[in-house]
Amino acid sequence: NTLNLSGDNYIARGYYERLLSILDVEREKYGVVLPQIRDDHADIVDIYMKASNNLGVTLSRIASATGNSSLNAKSIVCLQESLRAWDAMTRNQTTMIRLDGSNLAEQNIKYITRPVSGYEPEIYTEIPRLLNGEEGLE
């Protein structure tokens, strides 16, 4: 997140892509992910939601700087993945009704598809530094 906030978009892109690939491996271990029932699943989905949003914002910033429209398209795909994860965490499994409100990815998609002056896509800053079972450097 520090990389993204300091404008190191290319390095931040690599970080988020790597984090998402690690989370994809974790998701595959579980098969069906049930974030509303299991806390460990909810943690993975929450981090996935934030990392997908942040990668989408990062790709959007790179696309704006370079004029690369394919990166802009990829950014929207990442933001949609974030929305999908948010939906999995907030939809009532019995009634299939989603809770009121929106998440950051939804706002970012609105900005990217209909730019409004004064709004810049935002990232989640709460992604943990270590994943489950990892040990930090001392």
mmCIF file with all atom_site columns, C-alpha atoms in Angstrom:
data_model
loop_
_atom_site.group_PDB
_atom_site.id
_atom_site.type_symbol
_atom_site.label_atom_id
_atom_site.label_alt_id
_atom_site.label_comp_id
_atom_site.label_asym_id
_atom_site.label_entity_id
_atom_site.label_seq_id
_atom_site.pdbx_PDB_ins_code
_atom_site.Cartn_x
_atom_site.Cartn_y
_atom_site.Cartn_z
_atom_site.occupancy
_atom_site.B_iso_or_equiv
_atom_site.pdbx_formal_charge
_atom_site.auth_seq_id
_atom_site.auth_comp_id
_atom_site.auth_asym_id
_atom_site.auth_atom_id
_atom_site.pdbx_PDB_model_num
ATOM 1   C CA . ASN A 1 1   ? 0.000   0.000   0.000   1.00 0.00 ? 1   ASN A CA 1
ATOM 2   C CA . THR A 1 2   ? 2.882   2.345   0.726   1.00 0.00 ? 2   THR A CA 1
ATOM 3   C CA . LEU A 1 3   ? 4.165   1.771   -2.796  1.00 0.00 ? 3   LEU A CA 1
ATOM 4   C CA . ASN A 1 4   ? 0.818   2.713   -4.261  1.00 0.00 ? 4   ASN A CA 1
ATOM 5   C CA . LEU A 1 5   ? 0.381   5.753   -2.044  1.00 0.00 ? 5   LEU A CA 1
ATOM 6   C CA . SER A 1 6   ? 3.864   6.999   -2.916  1.00 0.00 ? 6   SER A CA 1
ATOM 7   C CA . GLY A 1 7   ? 3.159   6.706   -6.650  1.00 0.00 ? 7   GLY A CA 1
ATOM 8   C CA . ASP A 1 8   ? 5.292   3.622   -7.361  1.00 0.00 ? 8   ASP A CA 1
ATOM 9   C CA . ASN A 1 9   ? 2.518   2.161   -9.505  1.00 0.00 ? 9   ASN A CA 1
ATOM 10  C CA . TYR A 1 10  ? 4.578   -0.395  -11.421 1.00 0.00 ? 10  TYR A CA 1
ATOM 11  C CA . ILE A 1 11  ? 6.026   -1.906  -8.251  1.00 0.00 ? 11  ILE A CA 1
ATOM 12  C CA . ALA A 1 12  ? 2.617   -1.778  -6.547  1.00 0.00 ? 12  ALA A CA 1
ATOM 13  C CA . ARG A 1 13  ? 1.148   -3.592  -9.556  1.00 0.00 ? 13  ARG A CA 1
ATOM 14  C CA . GLY A 1 14  ? 3.628   -6.442  -9.119  1.00 0.00 ? 14  GLY A CA 1
ATOM 15  C CA . TYR A 1 15  ? 2.888   -6.634  -5.395  1.00 0.00 ? 15  TYR A CA 1
ATOM 16  C CA . TYR A 1 16  ? -0.889  -6.807  -5.871  1.00 0.00 ? 16  TYR A CA 1
ATOM 17  C CA . GLU A 1 17  ? -0.615  -9.331  -8.711  1.00 0.00 ? 17  GLU A CA 1
ATOM 18  C CA . ARG A 1 18  ? 1.572   -11.570 -6.535  1.00 0.00 ? 18  ARG A CA 1
ATOM 19  C CA . LEU A 1 19  ? -0.757  -11.208 -3.549  1.00 0.00 ? 19  LEU A CA 1
ATOM 20  C CA . LEU A 1 20  ? -3.755  -12.155 -5.681  1.00 0.00 ? 20  LEU A CA 1
ATOM 21  C CA . SER A 1 21  ? -1.966  -15.226 -7.054  1.00 0.00 ? 21  SER A CA 1
ATOM 22  C CA . ILE A 1 22  ? -1.193  -16.331 -3.471  1.00 0.00 ? 22  ILE A CA 1
ATOM 23  C CA . LEU A 1 23  ? -4.838  -15.796 -2.510  1.00 0.00 ? 23  LEU A CA 1
ATOM 24  C CA . ASP A 1 24  ? -5.989  -17.761 -5.580  1.00 0.00 ? 24  ASP A CA 1
ATOM 25  C CA . VAL A 1 25  ? -3.906  -20.725 -4.395  1.00 0.00 ? 25  VAL A CA 1
ATOM 26  C CA . GLU A 1 26  ? -5.492  -20.408 -0.936  1.00 0.00 ? 26  GLU A CA 1
ATOM 27  C CA . ARG A 1 27  ? -8.984  -20.293 -2.462  1.00 0.00 ? 27  ARG A CA 1
ATOM 28  C CA . GLU A 1 28  ? -8.272  -23.425 -4.512  1.00 0.00 ? 28  GLU A CA 1
ATOM 29  C CA . LYS A 1 29  ? -7.334  -25.296 -1.322  1.00 0.00 ? 29  LYS A CA 1
ATOM 30  C CA . TYR A 1 30  ? -10.818 -24.664 0.076   1.00 0.00 ? 30  TYR A CA 1
ATOM 31  C CA . GLY A 1 31  ? -12.798 -25.507 -3.048  1.00 0.00 ? 31  GLY A CA 1
ATOM 32  C CA . VAL A 1 32  ? -16.053 -23.742 -2.189  1.00 0.00 ? 32  VAL A CA 1
ATOM 33  C CA . VAL A 1 33  ? -15.404 -20.575 -0.206  1.00 0.00 ? 33  VAL A CA 1
ATOM 34  C CA . LEU A 1 34  ? -18.020 -19.687 2.419   1.00 0.00 ? 34  LEU A CA 1
ATOM 35  C CA . PRO A 1 35  ? -17.108 -16.239 3.774   1.00 0.00 ? 35  PRO A CA 1
ATOM 36  C CA . GLN A 1 36  ? -20.324 -15.808 5.763   1.00 0.00 ? 36  GLN A CA 1
ATOM 37  C CA . ILE A 1 37  ? -19.870 -19.092 7.595   1.00 0.00 ? 37  ILE A CA 1
ATOM 38  C CA . ARG A 1 38  ? -16.120 -19.510 8.103   1.00 0.00 ? 38  ARG A CA 1
ATOM 39  C CA . ASP A 1 39  ? -13.905 -16.745 9.452   1.00 0.00 ? 39  ASP A CA 1
ATOM 40  C CA . ASP A 1 40  ? -10.807 -18.045 7.654   1.00 0.00 ? 40  ASP A CA 1
ATOM 41  C CA . HIS A 1 41  ? -12.715 -17.886 4.361   1.00 0.00 ? 41  HIS A CA 1
ATOM 42  C CA . ALA A 1 42  ? -13.986 -14.396 5.198   1.00 0.00 ? 42  ALA A CA 1
ATOM 43  C CA . ASP A 1 43  ? -10.418 -13.221 5.783   1.00 0.00 ? 43  ASP A CA 1
ATOM 44  C CA . ILE A 1 44  ? -9.292  -14.489 2.381   1.00 0.00 ? 44  ILE A CA 1
ATOM 45  C CA . VAL A 1 45  ? -12.290 -12.949 0.601   1.00 0.00 ? 45  VAL A CA 1
ATOM 46  C CA . ASP A 1 46  ? -11.792 -9.627  2.414   1.00 0.00 ? 46  ASP A CA 1
ATOM 47  C CA . ILE A 1 47  ? -8.113  -9.413  1.465   1.00 0.00 ? 47  ILE A CA 1
ATOM 48  C CA . TYR A 1 48  ? -8.974  -10.527 -2.090  1.00 0.00 ? 48  TYR A CA 1
ATOM 49  C CA . MET A 1 49  ? -11.601 -7.785  -2.332  1.00 0.00 ? 49  MET A CA 1
ATOM 50  C CA . LYS A 1 50  ? -9.128  -5.131  -1.202  1.00 0.00 ? 50  LYS A CA 1
ATOM 51  C CA . ALA A 1 51  ? -6.214  -6.376  -3.306  1.00 0.00 ? 51  ALA A CA 1
ATOM 52  C CA . SER A 1 52  ? -8.399  -6.604  -6.446  1.00 0.00 ? 52  SER A CA 1
ATOM 53  C CA . ASN A 1 53  ? -9.618  -3.062  -5.886  1.00 0.00 ? 53  ASN A CA 1
ATOM 54  C CA . ASN A 1 54  ? -6.105  -1.802  -5.303  1.00 0.00 ? 54  ASN A CA 1
ATOM 55  C CA . LEU A 1 55  ? -4.761  -3.545  -8.408  1.00 0.00 ? 55  LEU A CA 1
ATOM 56  C CA . GLY A 1 56  ? -7.625  -2.060  -10.418 1.00 0.00 ? 56  GLY A CA 1
ATOM 57  C CA . VAL A 1 57  ? -6.822  1.445   -9.164  1.00 0.00 ? 57  VAL A CA 1
ATOM 58  C CA . THR A 1 58  ? -3.115  0.925   -9.836  1.00 0.00 ? 58  THR A CA 1
ATOM 59  C CA . LEU A 1 59  ? -3.776  -0.273  -13.393 1.00 0.00 ? 59  LEU A CA 1
ATOM 60  C CA . SER A 1 60  ? -6.098  2.688   -13.932 1.00 0.00 ? 60  SER A CA 1
ATOM 61  C CA . ARG A 1 61  ? -3.380  5.091   -12.823 1.00 0.00 ? 61  ARG A CA 1
ATOM 62  C CA . ILE A 1 62  ? -0.830  3.458   -15.132 1.00 0.00 ? 62  ILE A CA 1
ATOM 63  C CA . ALA A 1 63  ? -3.369  3.547   -17.989 1.00 0.00 ? 63  ALA A CA 1
ATOM 64  C CA . SER A 1 64  ? -4.009  7.245   -17.388 1.00 0.00 ? 64  SER A CA 1
ATOM 65  C CA . ALA A 1 65  ? -0.289  7.987   -17.411 1.00 0.00 ? 65  ALA A CA 1
ATOM 66  C CA . THR A 1 66  ? 0.495   5.906   -20.509 1.00 0.00 ? 66  THR A CA 1
ATOM 67  C CA . GLY A 1 67  ? -2.742  6.059   -22.498 1.00 0.00 ? 67  GLY A CA 1
ATOM 68  C CA . ASN A 1 68  ? -2.885  2.249   -22.555 1.00 0.00 ? 68  ASN A CA 1
ATOM 69  C CA . SER A 1 69  ? -6.577  1.417   -23.010 1.00 0.00 ? 69  SER A CA 1
ATOM 70  C CA . SER A 1 70  ? -6.060  -2.327  -22.477 1.00 0.00 ? 70  SER A CA 1
ATOM 71  C CA . LEU A 1 71  ? -4.739  -1.588  -18.970 1.00 0.00 ? 71  LEU A CA 1
ATOM 72  C CA . ASN A 1 72  ? -7.813  0.525   -18.371 1.00 0.00 ? 72  ASN A CA 1
ATOM 73  C CA . ALA A 1 73  ? -9.983  -2.454  -19.369 1.00 0.00 ? 73  ALA A CA 1
ATOM 74  C CA . LYS A 1 74  ? -7.973  -4.737  -17.055 1.00 0.00 ? 74  LYS A CA 1
ATOM 75  C CA . SER A 1 75  ? -8.472  -2.242  -14.237 1.00 0.00 ? 75  SER A CA 1
ATOM 76  C CA . ILE A 1 76  ? -12.243 -2.487  -14.623 1.00 0.00 ? 76  ILE A CA 1
ATOM 77  C CA . VAL A 1 77  ? -12.034 -6.308  -14.602 1.00 0.00 ? 77  VAL A CA 1
ATOM 78  C CA . CYS A 1 78  ? -10.079 -6.166  -11.324 1.00 0.00 ? 78  CYS A CA 1
ATOM 79  C CA . LEU A 1 79  ? -12.622 -3.786  -9.815  1.00 0.00 ? 79  LEU A CA 1
ATOM 80  C CA . GLN A 1 80  ? -15.419 -6.161  -10.886 1.00 0.00 ? 80  GLN A CA 1
ATOM 81  C CA . GLU A 1 81  ? -13.584 -8.992  -9.094  1.00 0.00 ? 81  GLU A CA 1
ATOM 82  C CA . SER A 1 82  ? -13.493 -6.818  -5.987  1.00 0.00 ? 82  SER A CA 1
ATOM 83  C CA . LEU A 1 83  ? -17.233 -6.192  -6.318  1.00 0.00 ? 83  LEU A CA 1
ATOM 84  C CA . ARG A 1 84  ? -17.842 -9.916  -6.669  1.00 0.00 ? 84  ARG A CA 1
ATOM 85  C CA . ALA A 1 85  ? -15.918 -10.615 -3.469  1.00 0.00 ? 85  ALA A CA 1
ATOM 86  C CA . TRP A 1 86  ? -17.840 -7.880  -1.645  1.00 0.00 ? 86  TRP A CA 1
ATOM 87  C CA . ASP A 1 87  ? -21.088 -9.389  -2.905  1.00 0.00 ? 87  ASP A CA 1
ATOM 88  C CA . ALA A 1 88  ? -20.063 -12.808 -1.559  1.00 0.00 ? 88  ALA A CA 1
ATOM 89  C CA . MET A 1 89  ? -19.518 -11.286 1.876   1.00 0.00 ? 89  MET A CA 1
ATOM 90  C CA . THR A 1 90  ? -22.662 -9.148  2.024   1.00 0.00 ? 90  THR A CA 1
ATOM 91  C CA . ARG A 1 91  ? -25.407 -11.109 0.261   1.00 0.00 ? 91  ARG A CA 1
ATOM 92  C CA . ASN A 1 92  ? -27.904 -12.884 2.509   1.00 0.00 ? 92  ASN A CA 1
ATOM 93  C CA . GLN A 1 93  ? -27.520 -16.565 1.649   1.00 0.00 ? 93  GLN A CA 1
ATOM 94  C CA . THR A 1 94  ? -31.161 -17.346 2.383   1.00 0.00 ? 94  THR A CA 1
ATOM 95  C CA . THR A 1 95  ? -32.957 -14.471 0.661   1.00 0.00 ? 95  THR A CA 1
ATOM 96  C CA . MET A 1 96  ? -30.125 -13.647 -1.792  1.00 0.00 ? 96  MET A CA 1
ATOM 97  C CA . ILE A 1 97  ? -30.703 -9.960  -1.006  1.00 0.00 ? 97  ILE A CA 1
ATOM 98  C CA . ARG A 1 98  ? -27.557 -7.863  -0.784  1.00 0.00 ? 98  ARG A CA 1
ATOM 99  C CA . LEU A 1 99  ? -27.074 -5.471  2.110   1.00 0.00 ? 99  LEU A CA 1
ATOM 100 C CA . ASP A 1 100 ? -27.599 -1.800  1.356   1.00 0.00 ? 100 ASP A CA 1
ATOM 101 C CA . GLY A 1 101 ? -24.593 0.311   0.542   1.00 0.00 ? 101 GLY A CA 1
ATOM 102 C CA . SER A 1 102 ? -21.735 0.114   -1.861  1.00 0.00 ? 102 SER A CA 1
ATOM 103 C CA . ASN A 1 103 ? -18.048 -0.536  -1.688  1.00 0.00 ? 103 ASN A CA 1
ATOM 104 C CA . LEU A 1 104 ? -15.013 1.324   -2.905  1.00 0.00 ? 104 LEU A CA 1
ATOM 105 C CA . ALA A 1 105 ? -14.670 -0.691  -6.124  1.00 0.00 ? 105 ALA A CA 1
ATOM 106 C CA . GLU A 1 106 ? -18.164 0.344   -7.208  1.00 0.00 ? 106 GLU A CA 1
ATOM 107 C CA . GLN A 1 107 ? -17.282 4.012   -6.755  1.00 0.00 ? 107 GLN A CA 1
ATOM 108 C CA . ASN A 1 108 ? -13.994 3.518   -8.589  1.00 0.00 ? 108 ASN A CA 1
ATOM 109 C CA . ILE A 1 109 ? -15.755 1.871   -11.551 1.00 0.00 ? 109 ILE A CA 1
ATOM 110 C CA . LYS A 1 110 ? -18.126 4.835   -11.754 1.00 0.00 ? 110 LYS A CA 1
ATOM 111 C CA . TYR A 1 111 ? -15.168 7.192   -11.883 1.00 0.00 ? 111 TYR A CA 1
ATOM 112 C CA . ILE A 1 112 ? -13.250 5.220   -14.487 1.00 0.00 ? 112 ILE A CA 1
ATOM 113 C CA . THR A 1 113 ? -16.252 4.810   -16.783 1.00 0.00 ? 113 THR A CA 1
ATOM 114 C CA . ARG A 1 114 ? -17.593 8.342   -16.214 1.00 0.00 ? 114 ARG A CA 1
ATOM 115 C CA . PRO A 1 115 ? -14.745 10.577  -15.025 1.00 0.00 ? 115 PRO A CA 1
ATOM 116 C CA . VAL A 1 116 ? -15.782 13.341  -12.672 1.00 0.00 ? 116 VAL A CA 1
ATOM 117 C CA . SER A 1 117 ? -13.372 16.103  -11.834 1.00 0.00 ? 117 SER A CA 1
ATOM 118 C CA . GLY A 1 118 ? -12.280 16.069  -8.226  1.00 0.00 ? 118 GLY A CA 1
ATOM 119 C CA . TYR A 1 119 ? -12.529 12.302  -7.716  1.00 0.00 ? 119 TYR A CA 1
ATOM 120 C CA . GLU A 1 120 ? -9.574  9.958   -7.967  1.00 0.00 ? 120 GLU A CA 1
ATOM 121 C CA . PRO A 1 121 ? -9.906  6.175   -7.607  1.00 0.00 ? 121 PRO A CA 1
ATOM 122 C CA . GLU A 1 122 ? -8.954  5.120   -4.078  1.00 0.00 ? 122 GLU A CA 1
ATOM 123 C CA . ILE A 1 123 ? -7.255  2.076   -2.554  1.00 0.00 ? 123 ILE A CA 1
ATOM 124 C CA . TYR A 1 124 ? -7.888  0.134   0.640   1.00 0.00 ? 124 TYR A CA 1
ATOM 125 C CA . THR A 1 125 ? -5.047  0.749   3.066   1.00 0.00 ? 125 THR A CA 1
ATOM 126 C CA . GLU A 1 126 ? -5.892  -2.050  5.541   1.00 0.00 ? 126 GLU A CA 1
ATOM 127 C CA . ILE A 1 127 ? -4.355  -5.042  3.751   1.00 0.00 ? 127 ILE A CA 1
ATOM 128 C CA . PRO A 1 128 ? -2.350  -6.952  6.383   1.00 0.00 ? 128 PRO A CA 1
ATOM 129 C CA . ARG A 1 129 ? 1.407   -7.129  5.976   1.00 0.00 ? 129 ARG A CA 1
ATOM 130 C CA . LEU A 1 130 ? 1.494   -10.889 6.681   1.00 0.00 ? 130 LEU A CA 1
ATOM 131 C CA . LEU A 1 131 ? -0.860  -13.648 5.610   1.00 0.00 ? 131 LEU A CA 1
ATOM 132 C CA . ASN A 1 132 ? -1.967  -16.506 7.860   1.00 0.00 ? 132 ASN A CA 1
ATOM 133 C CA . GLY A 1 133 ? 0.971   -18.485 9.168   1.00 0.00 ? 133 GLY A CA 1
ATOM 134 C CA . GLU A 1 134 ? 3.662   -16.219 7.748   1.00 0.00 ? 134 GLU A CA 1
ATOM 135 C CA . GLU A 1 135 ? 6.417   -14.987 9.971   1.00 0.00 ? 135 GLU A CA 1
ATOM 136 C CA . GLY A 1 136 ? 7.797   -11.496 9.652   1.00 0.00 ? 136 GLY A CA 1
ATOM 137 C CA . LEU A 1 137 ? 11.420  -10.520 9.365   1.00 0.00 ? 137 LEU A CA 1
ATOM 138 C CA . GLU A 1 138 ? 13.067  -9.489  12.567  1.00 0.00 ? 138 GLU A CA 1
#
